[in-house]
Amino acid sequence: MRIRHLSLAMVTFLSLCASSRAVTVTYDGFASTAGLTLNASAATVVTGDGTVLRLSPAAANRNGSAFSSEVINAADFSTYFRFRITNPGGTVFDCNTVVGADGLAFVVQAVSNSIGGIGQGIGYAGIGTSVISEWDTWCNAANNDPSSNHVGININGNPNHGAGSPFTAVVAPDFDDGEIWHGWVDYDGTTLEVRTNKTGSRPAAPTVSRVIDVPTTLGGVDEAYVGFTSATGADWGNHDLIYWEYRSEFAPIPEPSSVILAGLGGLALMLARRRRTLR
């Protein structure tokens, strides 16, 4: 069943799918953050992109996160988002050639809707029982980063990619070039795939992938808090989330959803309905 467009001002979208647990949540802008828990430096800011969710600002040693206020199915899922990183600054050191840090990450975790470490931790370091897809803008030799601009898949709050930097991919140009970037993360129950580009057209092949048992990694649960983290260290940048769509089933998203449901409590309403369904 399609839901018709009811309001241009709407920021949260809810669509109940065939399965009782399959839902789609969309934030088309962040004038409302209903259903999300914001931590540390995360805040809404009005920019040329509208009301965005600034996960971390262009200032040193900050971190921020935004997670679903309640757990949602993550045994299989698809998500798509748009972001922009502006005003990179700081000094050049470690294995870098330009300023600006540290990036952002899409995180699925069963700990709490909170936050991890600053700097190279990108806001997720130390969050155990977690699966992380990172967009990293700073090269940390200690983390076996392959470059100062890469995507990677990490687990259990550990930003170290390991020898040889498996499950990473170098991307060009830089994520903090001030332009809009697009990200897709899909999990079919076996393989986690991450895609990214600047065109907005979903790539046929993943940028990086990893075979992983997400529920086992999460400590044997199918439901988790889902959301984003970011951080700065000695270098910085504004890390702005513009749009986010999450589907609690494997249903790859070719483009942003065009249907919107009016109201400010979409995610909270979805969770309430799901609880009633499970009674």
Short mmCIF file of C-alpha atoms in Angstrom, two decimals:
data_model
loop_
_atom_site.label_atom_id
_atom_site.label_comp_id
_atom_site.label_asym_id
_atom_site.label_seq_id
_atom_site.Cartn_x
_atom_site.Cartn_y
_atom_site.Cartn_z
CA MET A 1 0.00 0.00 0.00
CA ARG A 2 1.42 3.40 -0.95
CA ILE A 3 1.02 6.36 1.36
CA ARG A 4 0.28 9.61 -0.46
CA HIS A 5 2.24 12.79 0.05
CA LEU A 6 0.44 14.70 2.78
CA SER A 7 2.81 17.44 3.94
CA LEU A 8 5.82 19.30 2.56
CA ALA A 9 6.92 20.04 6.13
CA MET A 10 7.15 16.38 7.18
CA VAL A 11 10.52 15.04 8.31
CA THR A 12 9.77 11.51 9.50
CA PHE A 13 8.17 8.81 7.35
CA LEU A 14 6.61 5.52 8.43
CA SER A 15 5.46 2.69 6.17
CA LEU A 16 4.35 -0.66 7.58
CA CYS A 17 5.43 -3.43 5.24
CA ALA A 18 4.07 -6.94 4.71
CA SER A 19 6.03 -8.38 7.62
CA SER A 20 4.97 -7.22 11.07
CA ARG A 21 8.55 -6.21 11.82
CA ALA A 22 9.43 -4.71 8.41
CA VAL A 23 9.30 -0.93 8.59
CA THR A 24 10.77 2.00 6.70
CA VAL A 25 11.84 5.11 8.58
CA THR A 26 12.82 8.25 6.68
CA TYR A 27 14.20 11.58 7.84
CA ASP A 28 13.93 13.92 4.87
CA GLY A 29 15.72 16.69 6.71
CA PHE A 30 15.94 17.00 10.49
CA ALA A 31 13.53 19.78 11.46
CA SER A 32 12.23 17.03 13.75
CA THR A 33 14.41 14.41 15.40
CA ALA A 34 11.47 12.51 16.89
CA GLY A 35 12.49 8.92 17.60
CA LEU A 36 16.20 9.74 17.79
CA THR A 37 18.50 10.21 20.78
CA LEU A 38 21.17 12.85 20.15
CA ASN A 39 24.39 12.79 22.17
CA ALA A 40 27.29 15.14 22.92
CA SER A 41 27.86 17.64 20.08
CA ALA A 42 25.12 16.34 17.77
CA ALA A 43 22.57 19.08 17.03
CA THR A 44 20.27 20.32 14.30
CA VAL A 45 21.57 23.25 12.25
CA VAL A 46 20.02 25.25 9.42
CA THR A 47 22.26 25.35 6.32
CA GLY A 48 21.80 25.69 2.58
CA ASP A 49 20.69 22.03 2.66
CA GLY A 50 17.82 22.87 5.04
CA THR A 51 17.75 21.65 8.63
CA VAL A 52 20.56 19.11 8.87
CA LEU A 53 21.82 16.94 11.69
CA ARG A 54 25.34 18.14 12.49
CA LEU A 55 26.95 15.12 14.09
CA SER A 56 30.16 16.96 14.94
CA PRO A 57 31.16 20.59 14.30
CA ALA A 58 34.28 22.17 12.82
CA ALA A 59 36.03 22.36 16.18
CA ALA A 60 38.74 20.27 17.82
CA ASN A 61 38.07 17.22 19.99
CA ARG A 62 34.32 16.89 19.53
CA ASN A 63 32.08 13.88 19.05
CA GLY A 64 28.42 13.36 18.44
CA SER A 65 25.93 10.62 17.68
CA ALA A 66 22.29 10.06 16.81
CA PHE A 67 20.71 6.65 17.43
CA SER A 68 17.21 5.29 17.32
CA SER A 69 15.69 5.80 20.76
CA GLU A 70 14.55 2.18 20.80
CA VAL A 71 15.89 -0.99 19.20
CA ILE A 72 14.77 -2.04 15.73
CA ASN A 73 15.35 -5.15 13.61
CA ALA A 74 18.89 -5.42 12.26
CA ALA A 75 19.02 -9.13 11.36
CA ASP A 76 18.74 -7.88 7.78
CA PHE A 77 18.40 -4.29 6.62
CA SER A 78 19.04 -1.65 3.99
CA THR A 79 19.85 2.00 4.55
CA TYR A 80 20.64 5.03 2.42
CA PHE A 81 21.80 8.50 3.47
CA ARG A 82 23.22 11.77 2.19
CA PHE A 83 25.89 13.81 3.94
CA ARG A 84 28.14 16.82 3.46
CA ILE A 85 31.43 17.60 5.24
CA THR A 86 32.56 21.24 5.19
CA ASN A 87 35.19 23.58 6.66
CA PRO A 88 38.00 21.04 7.17
CA GLY A 89 40.82 22.46 9.26
CA GLY A 90 43.73 21.74 11.55
CA THR A 91 47.31 20.72 10.78
CA VAL A 92 48.88 18.00 8.65
CA PHE A 93 50.56 15.14 10.50
CA ASP A 94 50.61 11.33 10.73
CA CYS A 95 50.08 9.75 7.26
CA ASN A 96 48.09 12.68 5.85
CA THR A 97 48.71 15.32 3.19
CA VAL A 98 45.69 17.57 3.82
CA VAL A 99 43.82 18.88 6.87
CA GLY A 100 40.36 17.82 8.08
CA ALA A 101 39.08 14.97 10.27
CA ASP A 102 37.79 12.51 11.28
CA GLY A 103 34.69 11.31 9.42
CA LEU A 104 31.39 9.65 10.23
CA ALA A 105 30.01 6.14 10.60
CA PHE A 106 26.75 4.23 10.31
CA VAL A 107 26.61 2.04 13.41
CA VAL A 108 24.43 -0.90 14.41
CA GLN A 109 24.95 -1.69 18.09
CA ALA A 110 23.31 -3.40 21.03
CA VAL A 111 24.92 -1.44 23.87
CA SER A 112 22.88 1.77 24.21
CA ASN A 113 21.89 4.80 22.18
CA SER A 114 25.00 6.65 23.37
CA ILE A 115 28.45 7.50 21.98
CA GLY A 116 32.10 6.44 21.81
CA GLY A 117 35.49 8.15 21.60
CA ILE A 118 36.70 11.32 19.90
CA GLY A 119 39.27 11.72 17.12
CA GLN A 120 40.31 8.51 15.40
CA GLY A 121 37.45 6.73 17.21
CA ILE A 122 34.94 8.60 14.96
CA GLY A 123 32.44 8.52 17.81
CA TYR A 124 32.11 4.72 17.83
CA ALA A 125 35.36 3.57 19.47
CA GLY A 126 34.61 1.60 22.60
CA ILE A 127 31.01 0.73 21.71
CA GLY A 128 31.12 -3.06 22.06
CA THR A 129 28.85 -5.54 20.27
CA SER A 130 28.65 -3.26 17.25
CA VAL A 131 28.96 -3.34 13.46
CA ILE A 132 30.39 -0.19 11.92
CA SER A 133 30.49 1.15 8.37
CA GLU A 134 32.84 4.13 8.39
CA TRP A 135 33.56 7.04 6.06
CA ASP A 136 37.02 7.99 7.38
CA THR A 137 38.67 11.31 6.43
CA TRP A 138 41.93 10.99 8.39
CA CYS A 139 44.81 8.55 8.10
CA ASN A 140 45.79 7.02 11.44
CA ALA A 141 48.81 4.77 11.00
CA ALA A 142 48.06 3.15 14.36
CA ASN A 143 44.70 1.99 12.98
CA ASN A 144 46.20 0.53 9.79
CA ASP A 145 44.24 3.07 7.75
CA PRO A 146 44.93 2.59 4.02
CA SER A 147 44.64 6.33 3.29
CA SER A 148 43.19 9.60 4.55
CA ASN A 149 39.97 8.95 2.60
CA HIS A 150 38.47 5.49 2.81
CA VAL A 151 35.45 3.42 3.76
CA GLY A 152 35.73 0.43 6.03
CA ILE A 153 33.74 -2.17 7.94
CA ASN A 154 34.74 -2.68 11.57
CA ILE A 155 33.24 -4.52 14.52
CA ASN A 156 32.91 -4.20 18.29
CA GLY A 157 33.97 -0.57 18.57
CA ASN A 158 37.50 -1.22 17.32
CA PRO A 159 38.74 1.32 14.72
CA ASN A 160 41.87 -0.73 13.92
CA HIS A 161 41.47 -2.36 10.50
CA GLY A 162 44.26 -4.86 11.13
CA ALA A 163 47.35 -5.72 9.11
CA GLY A 164 46.81 -5.25 5.40
CA SER A 165 43.69 -3.14 6.05
CA PRO A 166 41.12 -5.80 5.09
CA PHE A 167 37.52 -4.72 4.60
CA THR A 168 38.54 -1.21 3.51
CA ALA A 169 38.52 0.66 0.21
CA VAL A 170 40.26 3.89 -0.75
CA VAL A 171 37.87 6.43 -2.28
CA ALA A 172 38.50 9.60 -4.30
CA PRO A 173 37.92 12.51 -4.20
CA ASP A 174 37.87 13.44 -0.53
CA PHE A 175 34.65 13.10 1.48
CA ASP A 176 35.30 16.52 3.05
CA ASP A 177 35.34 18.33 -0.30
CA GLY A 178 32.23 20.31 0.68
CA GLU A 179 29.94 18.48 -1.72
CA ILE A 180 27.09 16.03 -1.12
CA TRP A 181 28.04 12.36 -0.82
CA HIS A 182 25.72 9.36 -0.83
CA GLY A 183 26.04 6.16 1.19
CA TRP A 184 24.29 2.78 1.07
CA VAL A 185 24.68 -0.05 3.59
CA ASP A 186 22.89 -3.35 2.98
CA TYR A 187 22.87 -6.61 4.94
CA ASP A 188 21.13 -9.69 3.54
CA GLY A 189 21.74 -11.88 6.58
CA THR A 190 25.14 -13.02 5.34
CA THR A 191 27.10 -10.20 3.71
CA LEU A 192 27.35 -6.54 4.66
CA GLU A 193 27.87 -4.29 1.63
CA VAL A 194 28.83 -0.62 1.64
CA ARG A 195 28.50 1.67 -1.38
CA THR A 196 29.30 5.34 -1.81
CA ASN A 197 29.53 7.99 -4.51
CA LYS A 198 28.68 11.60 -5.35
CA THR A 199 26.16 10.93 -8.12
CA GLY A 200 23.33 9.49 -6.03
CA SER A 201 22.91 6.59 -8.45
CA ARG A 202 23.30 3.32 -6.54
CA PRO A 203 26.46 1.51 -7.76
CA ALA A 204 26.02 -2.02 -9.08
CA ALA A 205 29.04 -3.30 -7.15
CA PRO A 206 29.80 -2.57 -3.49
CA THR A 207 32.70 -0.32 -2.58
CA VAL A 208 33.59 -2.75 0.21
CA SER A 209 31.90 -5.86 1.64
CA ARG A 210 32.32 -8.31 4.49
CA VAL A 211 30.77 -11.68 5.30
CA ILE A 212 29.52 -11.31 8.86
CA ASP A 213 26.90 -12.69 11.22
CA VAL A 214 25.46 -9.44 12.54
CA PRO A 215 23.15 -10.93 15.23
CA THR A 216 26.01 -13.00 16.66
CA THR A 217 28.32 -9.97 16.62
CA LEU A 218 25.62 -8.05 18.48
CA GLY A 219 25.63 -10.66 21.24
CA GLY A 220 22.94 -12.97 19.89
CA VAL A 221 20.14 -10.44 19.31
CA ASP A 222 18.24 -9.47 16.16
CA GLU A 223 17.33 -5.96 17.29
CA ALA A 224 19.69 -3.06 17.87
CA TYR A 225 20.07 0.69 18.05
CA VAL A 226 20.87 2.08 14.60
CA GLY A 227 22.28 5.47 13.73
CA PHE A 228 25.36 7.58 13.14
CA THR A 229 28.48 8.71 14.96
CA SER A 230 31.16 11.26 14.14
CA ALA A 231 34.16 12.89 15.78
CA THR A 232 36.99 15.36 15.38
CA GLY A 233 40.40 15.44 17.00
CA ALA A 234 43.31 17.81 16.40
CA ASP A 235 41.75 18.29 12.95
CA TRP A 236 38.08 18.91 12.26
CA GLY A 237 35.17 19.58 9.89
CA ASN A 238 31.40 20.02 9.97
CA HIS A 239 29.82 16.57 9.53
CA ASP A 240 26.23 17.08 8.38
CA LEU A 241 23.63 14.37 7.79
CA ILE A 242 21.05 15.63 5.29
CA TYR A 243 18.77 12.65 4.63
CA TRP A 244 18.40 9.14 6.06
CA GLU A 245 16.22 6.18 5.16
CA TYR A 246 16.33 2.86 7.05
CA ARG A 247 14.48 -0.31 6.07
CA SER A 248 14.34 -3.09 8.67
CA GLU A 249 14.59 -5.75 5.98
CA PHE A 250 16.98 -6.40 3.10
CA ALA A 251 15.45 -4.18 0.42
CA PRO A 252 18.18 -2.17 -1.34
CA ILE A 253 17.25 1.46 -1.88
CA PRO A 254 17.82 2.70 -5.44
CA GLU A 255 16.89 6.30 -4.65
CA PRO A 256 15.28 8.34 -1.87
CA SER A 257 11.66 7.50 -1.10
CA SER A 258 9.18 9.87 -2.74
CA VAL A 259 6.35 9.31 -0.30
CA ILE A 260 6.03 11.16 2.98
CA LEU A 261 3.63 10.84 5.88
CA ALA A 262 2.77 14.00 7.79
CA GLY A 263 3.39 14.16 11.51
CA LEU A 264 6.28 14.56 13.93
CA GLY A 265 6.22 11.21 15.71
CA GLY A 266 6.74 8.73 12.88
CA LEU A 267 9.46 6.63 14.43
CA ALA A 268 7.90 6.68 17.89
CA LEU A 269 4.55 5.69 16.36
CA MET A 270 6.19 2.84 14.44
CA LEU A 271 7.79 1.48 17.59
CA ALA A 272 4.52 1.70 19.52
CA ARG A 273 2.65 -0.18 16.78
CA ARG A 274 5.36 -2.82 16.63
CA ARG A 275 5.13 -3.39 20.38
CA ARG A 276 1.34 -3.78 20.16
CA THR A 277 1.75 -6.23 17.27
CA LEU A 278 4.12 -8.39 19.29
CA ARG A 279 1.82 -8.62 22.32
#
